[in-house]
Amino acid sequence: MIHKEIIFFLSVPVLAALSSLIIKDKKKIGKVQSICMIVLFFLGLNLIREILKSTNIVAFNNFIYLDALSGLMIFLISLVGTIASIYSIGYMTNEVEEKIHNIWKLKGYYVLFNIFILTMLLTVMVNSIGIIWIAIELTTLVSAFLVGYYNKEAPVEASWKYIILCTVGIAFAMIGIVLGYYAVTHTGGTKELGLNWNYLTTIAPELDPDLMKIAFVFILIGFGTKAGLAPMHSWLPDAHSEAPTPVSALLSGVLIKCGIYGIIRFAVITNLAIGSLFTSKLILVFGLISLGISVPFILIQKHIKRLLAYSSLEHIGIIACGLGFANPISVFGALFHMINHAMVKSLMFFTAGNISLKFHSKDMEHIKGAIQLMPVSGIVLLVGGLALAGSPPFSIFLSEFYILCGGFEGNHWFASALFVLFLVIVFGGLTHHLLQMALGEPNNLSNNKIKISKGEIGRSSILSLVIPLLMVCLLGVWIPGPLFKLITEATKIITLDRTNSYAFTNHRIHPQVYIKNSVNPILLEGSADGSSSLSGAI
Amino acid sequence: MSSLEQLSGYAIGVVLVVSILMSGCHRLETMVRLFVIQSFGLILILLFAGLINNNSGTITFCAITFLAKCILIPIILLKVLENIHINRQIETYVGLPTSMLICCILTAFIFEAIPNIGIEKEIHVLSSGLLSSSISMIIIGLFIMMTRKKAFAQILGLYVMENGIFALTINTIFEMPHIVEMGIFLDLLIGALVMGVWVYRIKQSFETINVEDNEEAKRIG
């Protein structure tokens, strides 16, 4: 039964890739792609419903393993994929009309786009850590073509840097996996099952602690490169800024989270073997370094897409901090932040893409008075910018607040103080840059000396802004019940050993009590069905 | 000491010497050939280990490894090299004799340090030194990647590193689960193709595959 659903789900991107090869009309290609992605999204929701019904699903002879954490990632990938494909319609036809590339490049784009989605889905759905590694490496190889899509000097160089850095990084992760597998065979584990995640969780307490420590360090460096954690982040700003805009949204919204997903999967096993102190401290340090490094670059940035890329670095740092505080409430915040960041960052990349297409420039100095020229995109730039910076009514504020609460609850005073400090500086920097672009008088003499007319780029470019904008505003005040349940279940997976040890005895850390008493009464009111099933969830 | 064991000891020696030679090699084509010798040496070690342990599945695995690393990947790499018409004048940040010397010192240091770590060998009949050699190869691969300016040489550095991980796998766990093993080879092959394409594109876009000449690379932030 579930086999069929998984096959249907995974065949959608394959069919979409094939359809883009067959269809000849360039306008139809984009529309068919969007429909395919919407179908993918709903099939994904169906799959998530099945996951929530039965906590975890093992299928295809232990090849596929689905639990709430994979469900969350499936939700993210299919949602951002849908939004990006809707945006692609307008963006790509615009590119074709401006003679940047021909119809075959368009077809190539859609084929790669779908394979990219497929490899990311594979990453989060497979059981074996070895195959997670393979899938993540495949995402690098496929998306490199998307990053270097324009085939000019800067994109080619960005994608070369991306391939080499991520491949070397992931080679380190391989060393970690080899060492982890060695620990398994050394304790007499079954060889063929030895890398399967569900099997590893059962034998994890017997694994050699020293070996697991070394293995985790390698995994953190390896998958951390893919996740864009500083100081292994140097591919990230180049790749994000040179890729076509929909691809930037995918890279920033979901790809770097696939790296985090790999780290989480291995960290859970390491936690079971040696306790969570070691892994959480390491992740926290990397998170704070990422946050700290992003700050000066955001302040001095001149290039609009690089600004957003460095903001991705900041947000991956925030997620890592949330995981590093290793507190149910902060882990909840980190997972929630993954969704929020994906939404806000897609929104911002699309708006920035619209604006830079209009102004024929990615240089923020040339972009002035966006609100006057493009009423919708300009206002969305302002609203999205506030949301991105973490201003209160929006969802990013909520997840950052959860993470911070978790930090204080766990008595990480110094780290929490640094966290707040960096966030405040980034807030200032981002709002400064975005206000400058949105307000003011537009100067018609941009660097290309092209007359800029008033108006939007196209209908689909506006339409694709609607979904993320709605999500950003909505999630700030209300989390739908099933989504809330999904995140809490995923939190439960990550903090598994802690719930058994002391989280239950210490009522202050119990997130449900915590959320009910202090953090967000609105949240629970809105999600009555989710919270009822939450009883004793964490 | 059986003769197979002795032979695998020689093979480890050859693999290590080839790695150091690669760090001092000045022709890209020769580097590809040395990579083939290195991979072949590793396959022999794997074969001997399989024979000593009476593991029949190893032979198929060796055949697949041979197909991937000694035939397909070198063919792809040589094809790329033919297309970009660049062979000689390897430019490095460190002189070739110096880099060879540095690699020798690194290897000696690793051979001195590793036995103290205390990772026991899975297959006790294999002659010692494979663990140290594998880590030396990983480090030499990284060194080649860091010091060479040519994009193509960086790919070879990556493959030396990968061979090091392969050696580490033989030494510690002997074999990964087969499906993972197959996937890794698939990744390596696709990797060779993709990186080959990119080397070609760099050549087209910049008229050189010298990474340092890219002005964009010097951009800050």
PDB file of C-alpha atoms in Angstrom, chain A residues 124-321:
ATOM      1  CA  VAL A 124      15.663  12.611   3.123  1.00  0.00           C
ATOM      2  CA  MET A 125      13.833   9.368   2.381  1.00  0.00           C
ATOM      3  CA  VAL A 126      16.524   6.688   2.456  1.00  0.00           C
ATOM      4  CA  ASN A 127      17.432   4.633   5.461  1.00  0.00           C
ATOM      5  CA  SER A 128      21.140   3.950   5.062  1.00  0.00           C
ATOM      6  CA  ILE A 129      23.541   6.736   6.018  1.00  0.00           C
ATOM      7  CA  GLY A 130      25.766   5.598   3.170  1.00  0.00           C
ATOM      8  CA  ILE A 131      22.997   6.293   0.681  1.00  0.00           C
ATOM      9  CA  ILE A 132      22.276   9.650   2.296  1.00  0.00           C
ATOM     10  CA  TRP A 133      25.923  10.417   1.514  1.00  0.00           C
ATOM     11  CA  ILE A 134      25.532   9.287  -2.096  1.00  0.00           C
ATOM     12  CA  ALA A 135      22.358  11.314  -2.561  1.00  0.00           C
ATOM     13  CA  ILE A 136      23.929  14.446  -1.110  1.00  0.00           C
ATOM     14  CA  GLU A 137      26.904  14.076  -3.453  1.00  0.00           C
ATOM     15  CA  LEU A 138      24.461  13.672  -6.345  1.00  0.00           C
ATOM     16  CA  THR A 139      22.692  16.897  -5.365  1.00  0.00           C
ATOM     17  CA  THR A 140      26.062  18.655  -5.658  1.00  0.00           C
ATOM     18  CA  LEU A 141      26.792  17.230  -9.087  1.00  0.00           C
ATOM     19  CA  VAL A 142      23.333  18.055 -10.450  1.00  0.00           C
ATOM     20  CA  SER A 143      22.970  21.501  -8.962  1.00  0.00           C
ATOM     21  CA  ALA A 144      26.437  22.512 -10.179  1.00  0.00           C
ATOM     22  CA  PHE A 145      24.964  22.651 -13.676  1.00  0.00           C
ATOM     23  CA  LEU A 146      22.133  24.811 -12.405  1.00  0.00           C
ATOM     24  CA  VAL A 147      24.515  27.158 -10.604  1.00  0.00           C
ATOM     25  CA  GLY A 148      26.651  27.544 -13.712  1.00  0.00           C
ATOM     26  CA  TYR A 149      23.606  27.773 -15.941  1.00  0.00           C
ATOM     27  CA  TYR A 150      24.513  31.079 -17.568  1.00  0.00           C
ATOM     28  CA  ASN A 151      27.887  29.799 -18.702  1.00  0.00           C
ATOM     29  CA  LYS A 152      29.619  33.109 -18.203  1.00  0.00           C
ATOM     30  CA  GLU A 153      32.807  33.632 -16.258  1.00  0.00           C
ATOM     31  CA  ALA A 154      31.429  34.301 -12.800  1.00  0.00           C
ATOM     32  CA  PRO A 155      28.837  31.480 -12.771  1.00  0.00           C
ATOM     33  CA  VAL A 156      31.349  28.976 -14.157  1.00  0.00           C
ATOM     34  CA  GLU A 157      33.817  29.892 -11.474  1.00  0.00           C
ATOM     35  CA  ALA A 158      31.162  29.804  -8.762  1.00  0.00           C
ATOM     36  CA  SER A 159      30.067  26.338  -9.765  1.00  0.00           C
ATOM     37  CA  TRP A 160      33.645  25.049  -9.945  1.00  0.00           C
ATOM     38  CA  LYS A 161      34.234  26.310  -6.430  1.00  0.00           C
ATOM     39  CA  TYR A 162      30.945  24.723  -5.405  1.00  0.00           C
ATOM     40  CA  ILE A 163      31.785  21.296  -6.877  1.00  0.00           C
ATOM     41  CA  ILE A 164      35.311  21.147  -5.515  1.00  0.00           C
ATOM     42  CA  LEU A 165      34.569  22.426  -2.016  1.00  0.00           C
ATOM     43  CA  CYS A 166      31.460  20.299  -1.549  1.00  0.00           C
ATOM     44  CA  THR A 167      33.069  17.171  -2.990  1.00  0.00           C
ATOM     45  CA  VAL A 168      36.118  17.482  -0.751  1.00  0.00           C
ATOM     46  CA  GLY A 169      33.865  18.257   2.189  1.00  0.00           C
ATOM     47  CA  ILE A 170      31.719  15.262   1.508  1.00  0.00           C
ATOM     48  CA  ALA A 171      34.821  13.077   1.199  1.00  0.00           C
ATOM     49  CA  PHE A 172      35.464  13.941   4.840  1.00  0.00           C
ATOM     50  CA  ALA A 173      31.938  12.841   5.644  1.00  0.00           C
ATOM     51  CA  MET A 174      32.788   9.524   3.972  1.00  0.00           C
ATOM     52  CA  ILE A 175      35.685   9.074   6.402  1.00  0.00           C
ATOM     53  CA  GLY A 176      33.212   9.680   9.207  1.00  0.00           C
ATOM     54  CA  ILE A 177      30.840   7.074   7.805  1.00  0.00           C
ATOM     55  CA  VAL A 178      33.676   4.547   7.392  1.00  0.00           C
ATOM     56  CA  LEU A 179      34.709   5.083  11.020  1.00  0.00           C
ATOM     57  CA  GLY A 180      31.111   4.817  12.196  1.00  0.00           C
ATOM     58  CA  TYR A 181      30.651   1.600  10.258  1.00  0.00           C
ATOM     59  CA  TYR A 182      33.906   0.310  11.727  1.00  0.00           C
ATOM     60  CA  ALA A 183      32.479   0.973  15.178  1.00  0.00           C
ATOM     61  CA  VAL A 184      29.406  -1.068  14.200  1.00  0.00           C
ATOM     62  CA  THR A 185      31.317  -4.068  12.837  1.00  0.00           C
ATOM     63  CA  HIS A 186      33.673  -3.873  15.800  1.00  0.00           C
ATOM     64  CA  THR A 187      30.820  -4.389  18.255  1.00  0.00           C
ATOM     65  CA  GLY A 188      29.638  -7.340  16.216  1.00  0.00           C
ATOM     66  CA  GLY A 189      26.742  -5.650  14.429  1.00  0.00           C
ATOM     67  CA  THR A 190      25.161  -7.148  11.327  1.00  0.00           C
ATOM     68  CA  LYS A 191      27.240  -6.103   8.341  1.00  0.00           C
ATOM     69  CA  GLU A 192      24.546  -5.682   5.725  1.00  0.00           C
ATOM     70  CA  LEU A 193      22.352  -3.623   8.046  1.00  0.00           C
ATOM     71  CA  GLY A 194      25.264  -1.756   9.551  1.00  0.00           C
ATOM     72  CA  LEU A 195      24.557   1.644   8.018  1.00  0.00           C
ATOM     73  CA  ASN A 196      20.780   1.621   8.275  1.00  0.00           C
ATOM     74  CA  TRP A 197      19.590   4.379  10.523  1.00  0.00           C
ATOM     75  CA  ASN A 198      16.856   2.425  12.290  1.00  0.00           C
ATOM     76  CA  TYR A 199      19.313  -0.403  12.964  1.00  0.00           C
ATOM     77  CA  LEU A 200      21.988   2.007  14.192  1.00  0.00           C
ATOM     78  CA  THR A 201      19.641   3.526  16.767  1.00  0.00           C
ATOM     79  CA  THR A 202      19.096   0.080  18.277  1.00  0.00           C
ATOM     80  CA  ILE A 203      22.774  -0.764  18.686  1.00  0.00           C
ATOM     81  CA  ALA A 204      24.069   2.779  19.232  1.00  0.00           C
ATOM     82  CA  PRO A 205      24.550   2.479  23.027  1.00  0.00           C
ATOM     83  CA  GLU A 206      27.092  -0.310  22.473  1.00  0.00           C
ATOM     84  CA  LEU A 207      29.245   1.602  19.978  1.00  0.00           C
ATOM     85  CA  ASP A 208      32.766   2.634  20.889  1.00  0.00           C
ATOM     86  CA  PRO A 209      32.515   6.228  22.249  1.00  0.00           C
ATOM     87  CA  ASP A 210      35.933   7.418  21.038  1.00  0.00           C
ATOM     88  CA  LEU A 211      35.385   6.184  17.515  1.00  0.00           C
ATOM     89  CA  MET A 212      31.951   7.783  17.395  1.00  0.00           C
ATOM     90  CA  LYS A 213      33.419  11.086  18.552  1.00  0.00           C
ATOM     91  CA  ILE A 214      35.997  11.112  15.744  1.00  0.00           C
ATOM     92  CA  ALA A 215      33.371   9.963  13.250  1.00  0.00           C
ATOM     93  CA  PHE A 216      31.003  12.731  14.273  1.00  0.00           C
ATOM     94  CA  VAL A 217      33.687  15.387  13.854  1.00  0.00           C
ATOM     95  CA  PHE A 218      34.304  14.196  10.294  1.00  0.00           C
ATOM     96  CA  ILE A 219      30.567  14.071   9.573  1.00  0.00           C
ATOM     97  CA  LEU A 220      30.080  17.567  10.952  1.00  0.00           C
ATOM     98  CA  ILE A 221      32.865  18.945   8.767  1.00  0.00           C
ATOM     99  CA  GLY A 222      31.643  17.014   5.738  1.00  0.00           C
ATOM    100  CA  PHE A 223      27.917  17.614   5.799  1.00  0.00           C
ATOM    101  CA  GLY A 224      28.601  20.999   7.402  1.00  0.00           C
ATOM    102  CA  THR A 225      30.325  22.031   4.168  1.00  0.00           C
ATOM    103  CA  LYS A 226      27.154  21.172   2.301  1.00  0.00           C
ATOM    104  CA  ALA A 227      25.048  22.936   4.929  1.00  0.00           C
ATOM    105  CA  GLY A 228      27.209  26.031   4.513  1.00  0.00           C
ATOM    106  CA  LEU A 229      28.363  26.247   8.111  1.00  0.00           C
ATOM    107  CA  ALA A 230      31.273  28.642   8.563  1.00  0.00           C
ATOM    108  CA  PRO A 231      34.217  28.351   8.050  1.00  0.00           C
ATOM    109  CA  MET A 232      33.376  25.884   5.254  1.00  0.00           C
ATOM    110  CA  HIS A 233      30.836  28.280   3.777  1.00  0.00           C
ATOM    111  CA  SER A 234      32.922  29.997   1.102  1.00  0.00           C
ATOM    112  CA  TRP A 235      31.117  28.295  -1.800  1.00  0.00           C
ATOM    113  CA  LEU A 236      27.758  29.509  -0.561  1.00  0.00           C
ATOM    114  CA  PRO A 237      27.727  33.231  -1.417  1.00  0.00           C
ATOM    115  CA  ASP A 238      29.123  32.595  -4.908  1.00  0.00           C
ATOM    116  CA  ALA A 239      26.778  29.755  -5.763  1.00  0.00           C
ATOM    117  CA  HIS A 240      23.694  31.487  -4.367  1.00  0.00           C
ATOM    118  CA  SER A 241      24.362  34.739  -6.116  1.00  0.00           C
ATOM    119  CA  GLU A 242      25.334  33.371  -9.545  1.00  0.00           C
ATOM    120  CA  ALA A 243      22.565  30.791  -9.913  1.00  0.00           C
ATOM    121  CA  PRO A 244      19.278  31.640 -11.656  1.00  0.00           C
ATOM    122  CA  THR A 245      16.876  33.046  -9.061  1.00  0.00           C
ATOM    123  CA  PRO A 246      14.550  30.017  -8.675  1.00  0.00           C
ATOM    124  CA  VAL A 247      17.616  27.838  -8.163  1.00  0.00           C
ATOM    125  CA  SER A 248      18.969  30.250  -5.546  1.00  0.00           C
ATOM    126  CA  ALA A 249      15.711  29.812  -3.670  1.00  0.00           C
ATOM    127  CA  LEU A 250      16.056  26.032  -3.848  1.00  0.00           C
ATOM    128  CA  LEU A 251      19.712  26.097  -2.781  1.00  0.00           C
ATOM    129  CA  SER A 252      19.076  28.403   0.105  1.00  0.00           C
ATOM    130  CA  GLY A 253      15.663  27.110   1.054  1.00  0.00           C
ATOM    131  CA  VAL A 254      16.232  23.372   1.059  1.00  0.00           C
ATOM    132  CA  LEU A 255      19.637  22.216  -0.158  1.00  0.00           C
ATOM    133  CA  ILE A 256      21.601  23.537   2.785  1.00  0.00           C
ATOM    134  CA  LYS A 257      18.989  22.022   5.075  1.00  0.00           C
ATOM    135  CA  CYS A 258      19.703  18.625   3.531  1.00  0.00           C
ATOM    136  CA  GLY A 259      23.239  19.030   4.904  1.00  0.00           C
ATOM    137  CA  ILE A 260      21.795  19.839   8.325  1.00  0.00           C
ATOM    138  CA  TYR A 261      19.548  16.798   7.962  1.00  0.00           C
ATOM    139  CA  GLY A 262      22.600  14.562   7.448  1.00  0.00           C
ATOM    140  CA  ILE A 263      24.261  16.037  10.531  1.00  0.00           C
ATOM    141  CA  ILE A 264      21.108  15.529  12.604  1.00  0.00           C
ATOM    142  CA  ARG A 265      20.785  11.886  11.565  1.00  0.00           C
ATOM    143  CA  PHE A 266      24.340  11.090  12.598  1.00  0.00           C
ATOM    144  CA  ALA A 267      24.184  13.277  15.700  1.00  0.00           C
ATOM    145  CA  VAL A 268      21.230  11.299  17.053  1.00  0.00           C
ATOM    146  CA  ILE A 269      23.259   8.096  16.842  1.00  0.00           C
ATOM    147  CA  THR A 270      26.309   9.744  18.379  1.00  0.00           C
ATOM    148  CA  ASN A 271      24.106  11.121  21.159  1.00  0.00           C
ATOM    149  CA  LEU A 272      22.808   7.645  21.882  1.00  0.00           C
ATOM    150  CA  ALA A 273      26.393   6.385  22.072  1.00  0.00           C
ATOM    151  CA  ILE A 274      28.076   9.134  24.099  1.00  0.00           C
ATOM    152  CA  GLY A 275      25.414  11.519  25.383  1.00  0.00           C
ATOM    153  CA  SER A 276      24.423  14.768  23.778  1.00  0.00           C
ATOM    154  CA  LEU A 277      26.963  17.111  25.378  1.00  0.00           C
ATOM    155  CA  PHE A 278      29.734  16.530  22.825  1.00  0.00           C
ATOM    156  CA  THR A 279      27.662  16.891  19.659  1.00  0.00           C
ATOM    157  CA  SER A 280      25.571  19.800  20.885  1.00  0.00           C
ATOM    158  CA  LYS A 281      28.618  21.803  21.944  1.00  0.00           C
ATOM    159  CA  LEU A 282      30.315  21.295  18.578  1.00  0.00           C
ATOM    160  CA  ILE A 283      27.185  22.219  16.613  1.00  0.00           C
ATOM    161  CA  LEU A 284      26.649  25.267  18.811  1.00  0.00           C
ATOM    162  CA  VAL A 285      30.206  26.504  18.229  1.00  0.00           C
ATOM    163  CA  PHE A 286      29.852  26.117  14.460  1.00  0.00           C
ATOM    164  CA  GLY A 287      26.500  27.861  14.585  1.00  0.00           C
ATOM    165  CA  LEU A 288      27.875  30.833  16.471  1.00  0.00           C
ATOM    166  CA  ILE A 289      30.876  31.088  14.123  1.00  0.00           C
ATOM    167  CA  SER A 290      28.522  31.111  11.127  1.00  0.00           C
ATOM    168  CA  LEU A 291      26.403  33.815  12.716  1.00  0.00           C
ATOM    169  CA  GLY A 292      29.453  35.877  13.611  1.00  0.00           C
ATOM    170  CA  ILE A 293      31.055  35.599  10.170  1.00  0.00           C
ATOM    171  CA  SER A 294      27.852  36.576   8.380  1.00  0.00           C
ATOM    172  CA  VAL A 295      27.540  39.836  10.345  1.00  0.00           C
ATOM    173  CA  PRO A 296      30.323  41.964   8.774  1.00  0.00           C
ATOM    174  CA  PHE A 297      29.561  40.684   5.268  1.00  0.00           C
ATOM    175  CA  ILE A 298      25.895  41.617   5.597  1.00  0.00           C
ATOM    176  CA  LEU A 299      26.854  45.081   6.782  1.00  0.00           C
ATOM    177  CA  ILE A 300      29.247  45.903   3.925  1.00  0.00           C
ATOM    178  CA  GLN A 301      27.426  44.094   1.123  1.00  0.00           C
ATOM    179  CA  LYS A 302      26.719  45.845  -2.186  1.00  0.00           C
ATOM    180  CA  HIS A 303      25.335  42.983  -4.251  1.00  0.00           C
ATOM    181  CA  ILE A 304      21.682  42.154  -3.573  1.00  0.00           C
ATOM    182  CA  LYS A 305      21.849  38.390  -4.090  1.00  0.00           C
ATOM    183  CA  ARG A 306      25.078  38.100  -2.112  1.00  0.00           C
ATOM    184  CA  LEU A 307      23.332  39.949   0.701  1.00  0.00           C
ATOM    185  CA  LEU A 308      20.657  37.264   0.696  1.00  0.00           C
ATOM    186  CA  ALA A 309      23.300  34.532   0.452  1.00  0.00           C
ATOM    187  CA  TYR A 310      25.090  35.832   3.544  1.00  0.00           C
ATOM    188  CA  SER A 311      21.736  36.060   5.229  1.00  0.00           C
ATOM    189  CA  SER A 312      21.360  32.328   4.475  1.00  0.00           C
ATOM    190  CA  LEU A 313      24.657  31.790   6.268  1.00  0.00           C
ATOM    191  CA  GLU A 314      23.258  33.709   9.216  1.00  0.00           C
ATOM    192  CA  HIS A 315      20.093  31.635   9.271  1.00  0.00           C
ATOM    193  CA  ILE A 316      21.909  28.319   8.977  1.00  0.00           C
ATOM    194  CA  GLY A 317      23.907  29.567  11.973  1.00  0.00           C
ATOM    195  CA  ILE A 318      20.647  30.234  13.829  1.00  0.00           C
ATOM    196  CA  ILE A 319      19.379  26.733  13.042  1.00  0.00           C
ATOM    197  CA  ALA A 320      22.673  25.214  14.180  1.00  0.00           C
ATOM    198  CA  CYS A 321      22.479  27.244  17.411  1.00  0.00           C
TER     199      CYS A 321
END
